[in-house]
Tab-separated table of C-alpha atoms in Angstrom:
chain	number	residue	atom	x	y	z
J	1	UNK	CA	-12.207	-10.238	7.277
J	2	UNK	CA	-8.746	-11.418	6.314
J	3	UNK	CA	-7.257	-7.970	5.868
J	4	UNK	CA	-8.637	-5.985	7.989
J	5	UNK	CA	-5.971	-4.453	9.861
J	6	UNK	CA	-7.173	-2.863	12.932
J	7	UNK	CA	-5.657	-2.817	16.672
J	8	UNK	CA	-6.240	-6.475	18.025
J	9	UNK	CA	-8.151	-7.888	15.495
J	10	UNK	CA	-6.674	-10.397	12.555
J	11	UNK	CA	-2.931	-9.393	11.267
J	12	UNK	CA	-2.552	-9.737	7.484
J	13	UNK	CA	0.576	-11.485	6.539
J	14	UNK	CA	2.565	-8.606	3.969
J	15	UNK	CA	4.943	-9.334	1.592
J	16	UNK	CA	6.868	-5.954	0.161
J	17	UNK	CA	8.269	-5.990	-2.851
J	18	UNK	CA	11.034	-3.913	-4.829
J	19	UNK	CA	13.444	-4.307	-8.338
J	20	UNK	CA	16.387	-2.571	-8.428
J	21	UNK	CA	19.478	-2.032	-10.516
J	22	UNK	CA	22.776	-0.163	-9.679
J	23	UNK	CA	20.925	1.766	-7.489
J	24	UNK	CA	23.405	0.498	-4.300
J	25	UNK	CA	23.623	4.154	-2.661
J	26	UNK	CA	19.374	4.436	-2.633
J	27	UNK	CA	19.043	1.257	-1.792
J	28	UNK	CA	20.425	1.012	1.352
J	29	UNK	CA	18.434	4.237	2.268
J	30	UNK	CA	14.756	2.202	0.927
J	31	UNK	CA	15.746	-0.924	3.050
J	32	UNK	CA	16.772	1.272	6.077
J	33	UNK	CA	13.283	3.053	5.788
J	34	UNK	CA	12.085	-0.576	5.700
J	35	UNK	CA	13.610	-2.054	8.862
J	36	UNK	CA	12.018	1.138	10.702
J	37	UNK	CA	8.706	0.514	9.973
J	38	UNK	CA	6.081	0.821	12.549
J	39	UNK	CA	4.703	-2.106	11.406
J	40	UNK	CA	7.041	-4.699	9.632
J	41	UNK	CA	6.697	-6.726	6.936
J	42	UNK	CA	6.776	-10.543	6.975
J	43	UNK	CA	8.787	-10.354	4.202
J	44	UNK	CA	10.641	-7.975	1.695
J	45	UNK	CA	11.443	-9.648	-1.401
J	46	UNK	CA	13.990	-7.502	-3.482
J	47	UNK	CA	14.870	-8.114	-6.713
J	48	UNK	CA	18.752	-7.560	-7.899
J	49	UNK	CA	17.549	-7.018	-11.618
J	50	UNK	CA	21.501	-7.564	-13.163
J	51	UNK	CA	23.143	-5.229	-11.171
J	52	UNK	CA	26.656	-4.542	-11.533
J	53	UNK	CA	27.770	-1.442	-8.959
J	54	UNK	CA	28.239	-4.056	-5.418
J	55	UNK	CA	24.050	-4.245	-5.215
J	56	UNK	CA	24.551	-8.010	-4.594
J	57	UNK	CA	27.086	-7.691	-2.284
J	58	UNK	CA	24.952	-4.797	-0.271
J	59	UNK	CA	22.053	-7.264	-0.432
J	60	UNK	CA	24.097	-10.342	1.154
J	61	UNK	CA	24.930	-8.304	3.885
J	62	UNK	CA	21.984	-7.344	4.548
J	63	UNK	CA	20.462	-10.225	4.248
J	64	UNK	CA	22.948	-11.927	6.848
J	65	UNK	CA	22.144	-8.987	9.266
J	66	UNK	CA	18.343	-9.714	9.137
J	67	UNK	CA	17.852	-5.629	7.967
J	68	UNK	CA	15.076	-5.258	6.874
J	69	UNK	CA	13.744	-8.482	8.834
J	70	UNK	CA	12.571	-11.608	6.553
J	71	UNK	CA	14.521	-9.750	3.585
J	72	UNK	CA	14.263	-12.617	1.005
J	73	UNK	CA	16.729	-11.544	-2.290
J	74	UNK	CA	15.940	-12.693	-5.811
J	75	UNK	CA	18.721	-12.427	-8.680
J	76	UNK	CA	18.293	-12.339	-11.983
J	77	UNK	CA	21.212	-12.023	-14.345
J	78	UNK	CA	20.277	-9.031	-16.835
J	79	UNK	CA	18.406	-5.736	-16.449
J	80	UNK	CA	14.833	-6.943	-17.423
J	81	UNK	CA	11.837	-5.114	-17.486
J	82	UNK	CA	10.955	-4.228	-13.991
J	83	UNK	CA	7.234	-5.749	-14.137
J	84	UNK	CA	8.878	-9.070	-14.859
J	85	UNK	CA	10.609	-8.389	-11.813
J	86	UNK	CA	7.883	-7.469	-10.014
J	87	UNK	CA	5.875	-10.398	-11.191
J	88	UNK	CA	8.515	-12.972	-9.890
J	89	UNK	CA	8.873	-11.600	-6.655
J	90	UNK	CA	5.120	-11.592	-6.042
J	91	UNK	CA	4.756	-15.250	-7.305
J	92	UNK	CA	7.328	-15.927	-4.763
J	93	UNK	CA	5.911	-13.849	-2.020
J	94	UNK	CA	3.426	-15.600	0.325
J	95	UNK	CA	1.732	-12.006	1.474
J	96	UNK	CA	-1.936	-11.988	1.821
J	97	UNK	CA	-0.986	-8.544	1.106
J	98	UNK	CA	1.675	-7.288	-1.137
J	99	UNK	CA	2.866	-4.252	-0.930
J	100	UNK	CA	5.075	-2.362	-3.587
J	101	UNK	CA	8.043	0.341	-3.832
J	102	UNK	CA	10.383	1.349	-5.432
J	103	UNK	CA	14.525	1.573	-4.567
J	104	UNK	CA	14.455	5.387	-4.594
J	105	UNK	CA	11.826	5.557	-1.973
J	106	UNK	CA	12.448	6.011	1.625
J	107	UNK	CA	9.031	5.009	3.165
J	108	UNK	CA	8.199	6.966	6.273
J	109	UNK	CA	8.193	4.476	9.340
J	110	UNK	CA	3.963	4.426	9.419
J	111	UNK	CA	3.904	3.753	5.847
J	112	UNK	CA	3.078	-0.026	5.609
J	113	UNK	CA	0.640	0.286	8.883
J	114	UNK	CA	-1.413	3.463	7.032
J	115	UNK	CA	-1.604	1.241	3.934
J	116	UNK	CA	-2.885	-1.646	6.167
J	117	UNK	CA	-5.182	0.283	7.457
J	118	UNK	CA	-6.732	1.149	4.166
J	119	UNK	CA	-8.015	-2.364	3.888
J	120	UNK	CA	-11.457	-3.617	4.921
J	121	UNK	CA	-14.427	-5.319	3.112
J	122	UNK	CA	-14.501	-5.286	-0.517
J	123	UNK	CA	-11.032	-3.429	-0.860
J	124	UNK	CA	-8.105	-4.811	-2.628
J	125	UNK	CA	-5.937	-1.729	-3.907
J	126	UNK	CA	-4.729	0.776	-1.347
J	127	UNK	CA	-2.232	3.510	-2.493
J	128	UNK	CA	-0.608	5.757	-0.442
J	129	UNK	CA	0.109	9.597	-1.118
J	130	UNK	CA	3.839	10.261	-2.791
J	131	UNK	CA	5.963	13.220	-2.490
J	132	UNK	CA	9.286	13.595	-4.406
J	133	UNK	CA	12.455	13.711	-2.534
J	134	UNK	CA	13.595	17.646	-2.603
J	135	UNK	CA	16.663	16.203	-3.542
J	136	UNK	CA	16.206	14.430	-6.359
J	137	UNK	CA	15.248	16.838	-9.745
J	138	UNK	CA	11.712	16.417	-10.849
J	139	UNK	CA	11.478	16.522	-14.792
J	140	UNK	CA	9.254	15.819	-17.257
J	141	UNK	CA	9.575	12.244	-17.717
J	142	UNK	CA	11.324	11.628	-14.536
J	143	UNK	CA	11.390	8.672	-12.105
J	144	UNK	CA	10.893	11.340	-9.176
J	145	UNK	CA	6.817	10.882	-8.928
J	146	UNK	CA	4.490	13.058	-7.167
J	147	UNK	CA	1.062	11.661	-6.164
J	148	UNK	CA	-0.805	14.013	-4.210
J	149	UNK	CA	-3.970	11.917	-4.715
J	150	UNK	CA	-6.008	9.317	-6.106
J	151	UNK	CA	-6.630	10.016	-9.667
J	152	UNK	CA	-6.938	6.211	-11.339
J	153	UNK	CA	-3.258	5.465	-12.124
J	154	UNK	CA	-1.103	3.352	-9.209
J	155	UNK	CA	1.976	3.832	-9.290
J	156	UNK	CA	4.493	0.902	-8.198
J	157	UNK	CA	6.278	2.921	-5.397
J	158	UNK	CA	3.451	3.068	-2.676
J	159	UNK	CA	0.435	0.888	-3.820
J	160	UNK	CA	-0.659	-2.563	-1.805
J	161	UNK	CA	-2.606	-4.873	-3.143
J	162	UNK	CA	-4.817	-7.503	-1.651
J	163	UNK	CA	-3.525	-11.318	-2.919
J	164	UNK	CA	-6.901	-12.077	-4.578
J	165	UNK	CA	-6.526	-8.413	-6.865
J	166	UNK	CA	-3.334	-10.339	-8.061
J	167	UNK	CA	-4.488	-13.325	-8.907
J	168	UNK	CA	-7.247	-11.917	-11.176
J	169	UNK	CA	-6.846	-13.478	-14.591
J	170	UNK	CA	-3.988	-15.690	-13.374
J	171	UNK	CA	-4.586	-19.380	-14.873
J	172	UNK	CA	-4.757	-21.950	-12.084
């Protein structure tokens, strides 16, 4: 099995994925969380959705540091809807496991390894329990999300999916 993720048996290759725009100060904290991951990514594809604040200069750095590792950045020149976003970084991620946040979100370090390890036979969606950051306010309608557990919806900010789940419905 492909994606099963267990100590010394086959390792998935992951792809992580995240939009932003002029989010500069929270993203540097969601790609710091990602280059202390337990269990790395082979890529994180970001996507600068027309940012204006010094995003594309944070993400140049970084990308010339290696931090996260295999940090791949894709620009696009207006603020688009963030599924488009989403939907060009995964056709341009070569994960046979993609795994999604968002640019407020600071992962803990086991976070992509715990999703990993919710794979095995016949599972292609694993999502991950979400707390909101005490510091951020949590209103109705707010992007702060709290997902103390499975209850049908996925949200984008802790959710991996298995390549073939993607691909459903996709011509060839």
């Amino acid at each position: 099995a492909l994606l099963r993720e267990t100590y010394g048996e086959t390792r998935a290759r992951t792809s992580v994925v995240l939009v932003t725009h002029d989010r500069r100060p929270l993203l540097a904290q969601a790609l710091d969380a990602l280059a202390a991951q337990t269990r790395p990514a082979d890529e994180v594809l970001v996507v600068d959705n027309g940012s204006t604040d010094g995003t594309a200069e944070l993400l140049a750095e970084r990308e010339r540091l290696g931090s996260p590792a295999g940090l791949r950045v894709l620009t696009r020149e207006g603020n688009l809807p963030v599924a488009e976003g989403r939907n060009l970084a995964v056709a341009a991620s070569t994960g046979d496991v993609v795994a999604f946040t968002d640019d407020d979100c600071r992962p803990r370090p086991t976070w992509l390894e715990a999703l990993l390890a919710g794979f095995r036979d016949g599972v292609c969606l694993v999502q991950g329990r979400t707390t909101a950051d005490p510091t951020q306010p949590l209103e109705r309608l707010s992007r702060t999300q709290w997902t103390p557990a499975e209850f049908g919806l996925y949200e984008t900010c802790n959710v991996a999916y298995a390549r073939p789940a993607l691909e459903i419905g996709r011509a060839h």
